């Protein structure tokens, strides 16, 4: 069985006046599928959300990329963007 590694992802607030990072992280964590490993932290200024995500062994190779696309496509998180290229590349 293949070991699935954690992937590090970062969301960055686009502009001032957005929903607070704490609200955004709750929305993101609500989208994490059951059985996935995850951890998170906020920068002190609340402008970045750092995520570590790991799907369970046996997941599709693009599982994190598909999930990340869903997160980034959520209108409630529209004022947040991915800091780096999409996962799995």
PDB file of C-alpha atoms in Angstrom:
ATOM      1  CA  UNK A   1       0.000   0.000   0.000  1.00  0.00           C
ATOM      2  CA  UNK A   2       1.341   3.432  -0.946  1.00  0.00           C
ATOM      3  CA  UNK A   3       1.959   5.980   1.766  1.00  0.00           C
ATOM      4  CA  UNK A   4       0.269   9.276   0.996  1.00  0.00           C
ATOM      5  CA  UNK A   5       2.267  12.351   2.015  1.00  0.00           C
ATOM      6  CA  UNK A   6       0.892  15.526   3.525  1.00  0.00           C
ATOM      7  CA  UNK A   7       0.617  18.393   1.070  1.00  0.00           C
ATOM      8  CA  UNK A   8       1.184  21.963   2.228  1.00  0.00           C
ATOM      9  CA  UNK A   9      -1.271  24.541   0.895  1.00  0.00           C
ATOM     10  CA  UNK A  10      -1.642  28.244   1.625  1.00  0.00           C
ATOM     11  CA  UNK A  11      -4.617  30.567   1.254  1.00  0.00           C
ATOM     12  CA  UNK A  12      -3.921  34.307   1.137  1.00  0.00           C
ATOM     13  CA  UNK A  13      -6.453  37.055   1.740  1.00  0.00           C
ATOM     14  CA  UNK A  14      -6.898  39.161  -1.411  1.00  0.00           C
ATOM     15  CA  UNK A  15      -7.885  42.487   0.171  1.00  0.00           C
ATOM     16  CA  UNK A  16      -8.747  44.152   3.441  1.00  0.00           C
ATOM     17  CA  UNK A  17     -12.288  43.886   4.732  1.00  0.00           C
ATOM     18  CA  UNK A  18     -12.678  40.196   3.860  1.00  0.00           C
ATOM     19  CA  UNK A  19     -14.193  37.692   6.209  1.00  0.00           C
ATOM     20  CA  UNK A  20     -11.761  37.014   9.049  1.00  0.00           C
ATOM     21  CA  UNK A  21      -9.280  34.189   8.610  1.00  0.00           C
ATOM     22  CA  UNK A  22     -10.883  32.287  11.480  1.00  0.00           C
ATOM     23  CA  UNK A  23     -14.189  32.228   9.583  1.00  0.00           C
ATOM     24  CA  UNK A  24     -12.442  31.172   6.378  1.00  0.00           C
ATOM     25  CA  UNK A  25     -10.527  28.351   8.059  1.00  0.00           C
ATOM     26  CA  UNK A  26     -13.754  26.996   9.560  1.00  0.00           C
ATOM     27  CA  UNK A  27     -15.253  26.931   6.062  1.00  0.00           C
ATOM     28  CA  UNK A  28     -12.175  25.195   4.648  1.00  0.00           C
ATOM     29  CA  UNK A  29     -12.056  22.586   7.418  1.00  0.00           C
ATOM     30  CA  UNK A  30     -15.751  21.904   6.886  1.00  0.00           C
ATOM     31  CA  UNK A  31     -14.847  20.776   3.373  1.00  0.00           C
ATOM     32  CA  UNK A  32     -12.180  18.271   4.462  1.00  0.00           C
ATOM     33  CA  UNK A  33     -13.540  14.792   3.726  1.00  0.00           C
ATOM     34  CA  UNK A  34     -13.897  12.353   6.587  1.00  0.00           C
ATOM     35  CA  UNK A  35     -10.790  10.235   7.014  1.00  0.00           C
ATOM     36  CA  UNK A  36      -8.370  12.843   5.658  1.00  0.00           C
ATOM     37  CA  UNK A  37      -5.488  13.996   7.819  1.00  0.00           C
ATOM     38  CA  UNK A  38      -5.253  17.734   8.269  1.00  0.00           C
ATOM     39  CA  UNK A  39      -3.632  20.463  10.298  1.00  0.00           C
ATOM     40  CA  UNK A  40      -3.705  24.230  10.001  1.00  0.00           C
ATOM     41  CA  UNK A  41      -2.382  27.474  11.386  1.00  0.00           C
ATOM     42  CA  UNK A  42      -2.983  31.174  10.814  1.00  0.00           C
ATOM     43  CA  UNK A  43      -0.322  33.835  10.390  1.00  0.00           C
ATOM     44  CA  UNK A  44      -0.335  36.353  13.220  1.00  0.00           C
ATOM     45  CA  UNK A  45      -1.861  39.041  10.997  1.00  0.00           C
ATOM     46  CA  UNK A  46      -4.591  36.685   9.736  1.00  0.00           C
ATOM     47  CA  UNK A  47      -3.601  37.191   6.122  1.00  0.00           C
ATOM     48  CA  UNK A  48      -2.574  33.582   5.443  1.00  0.00           C
ATOM     49  CA  UNK A  49      -4.025  30.189   6.260  1.00  0.00           C
ATOM     50  CA  UNK A  50      -1.480  27.366   6.183  1.00  0.00           C
ATOM     51  CA  UNK A  51      -2.965  23.914   5.606  1.00  0.00           C
ATOM     52  CA  UNK A  52      -1.490  20.425   5.674  1.00  0.00           C
ATOM     53  CA  UNK A  53      -3.781  17.928   3.966  1.00  0.00           C
ATOM     54  CA  UNK A  54      -3.403  14.183   3.455  1.00  0.00           C
ATOM     55  CA  UNK A  55      -6.026  11.948   1.882  1.00  0.00           C
ATOM     56  CA  UNK A  56      -6.143   8.340   3.037  1.00  0.00           C
ATOM     57  CA  UNK A  57      -4.067   5.670   1.322  1.00  0.00           C
ATOM     58  CA  UNK A  58      -5.744   4.417  -1.816  1.00  0.00           C
ATOM     59  CA  UNK A  59      -7.110   7.845  -2.776  1.00  0.00           C
ATOM     60  CA  UNK A  60      -6.935   8.997  -6.367  1.00  0.00           C
ATOM     61  CA  UNK A  61      -3.672  10.720  -7.312  1.00  0.00           C
ATOM     62  CA  UNK A  62      -5.527  13.970  -7.924  1.00  0.00           C
ATOM     63  CA  UNK A  63      -7.689  13.846  -4.775  1.00  0.00           C
ATOM     64  CA  UNK A  64      -6.053  16.863  -3.118  1.00  0.00           C
ATOM     65  CA  UNK A  65      -6.058  18.874  -6.355  1.00  0.00           C
ATOM     66  CA  UNK A  66      -9.779  18.183  -6.859  1.00  0.00           C
ATOM     67  CA  UNK A  67     -10.542  19.063  -3.241  1.00  0.00           C
ATOM     68  CA  UNK A  68      -8.434  22.259  -3.474  1.00  0.00           C
ATOM     69  CA  UNK A  69     -10.342  23.281  -6.616  1.00  0.00           C
ATOM     70  CA  UNK A  70     -13.602  22.867  -4.699  1.00  0.00           C
ATOM     71  CA  UNK A  71     -12.268  25.015  -1.852  1.00  0.00           C
ATOM     72  CA  UNK A  72     -11.061  27.754  -4.208  1.00  0.00           C
ATOM     73  CA  UNK A  73     -14.357  27.676  -6.114  1.00  0.00           C
ATOM     74  CA  UNK A  74     -16.486  28.265  -3.013  1.00  0.00           C
ATOM     75  CA  UNK A  75     -18.061  31.747  -3.311  1.00  0.00           C
ATOM     76  CA  UNK A  76     -17.864  32.128   0.488  1.00  0.00           C
ATOM     77  CA  UNK A  77     -14.067  31.955   0.130  1.00  0.00           C
ATOM     78  CA  UNK A  78     -13.925  34.193  -2.934  1.00  0.00           C
ATOM     79  CA  UNK A  79     -11.702  36.785  -1.283  1.00  0.00           C
ATOM     80  CA  UNK A  80      -9.021  34.168  -0.647  1.00  0.00           C
ATOM     81  CA  UNK A  81      -6.619  32.782  -3.244  1.00  0.00           C
ATOM     82  CA  UNK A  82      -4.023  30.031  -3.410  1.00  0.00           C
ATOM     83  CA  UNK A  83      -0.540  31.372  -2.700  1.00  0.00           C
ATOM     84  CA  UNK A  84       1.273  28.718  -4.725  1.00  0.00           C
ATOM     85  CA  UNK A  85       0.579  26.462  -7.665  1.00  0.00           C
ATOM     86  CA  UNK A  86      -2.075  23.839  -7.295  1.00  0.00           C
ATOM     87  CA  UNK A  87      -1.187  20.711  -5.316  1.00  0.00           C
ATOM     88  CA  UNK A  88       0.023  17.535  -6.933  1.00  0.00           C
ATOM     89  CA  UNK A  89       2.320  19.241  -9.443  1.00  0.00           C
TER      90      UNK A  89
END
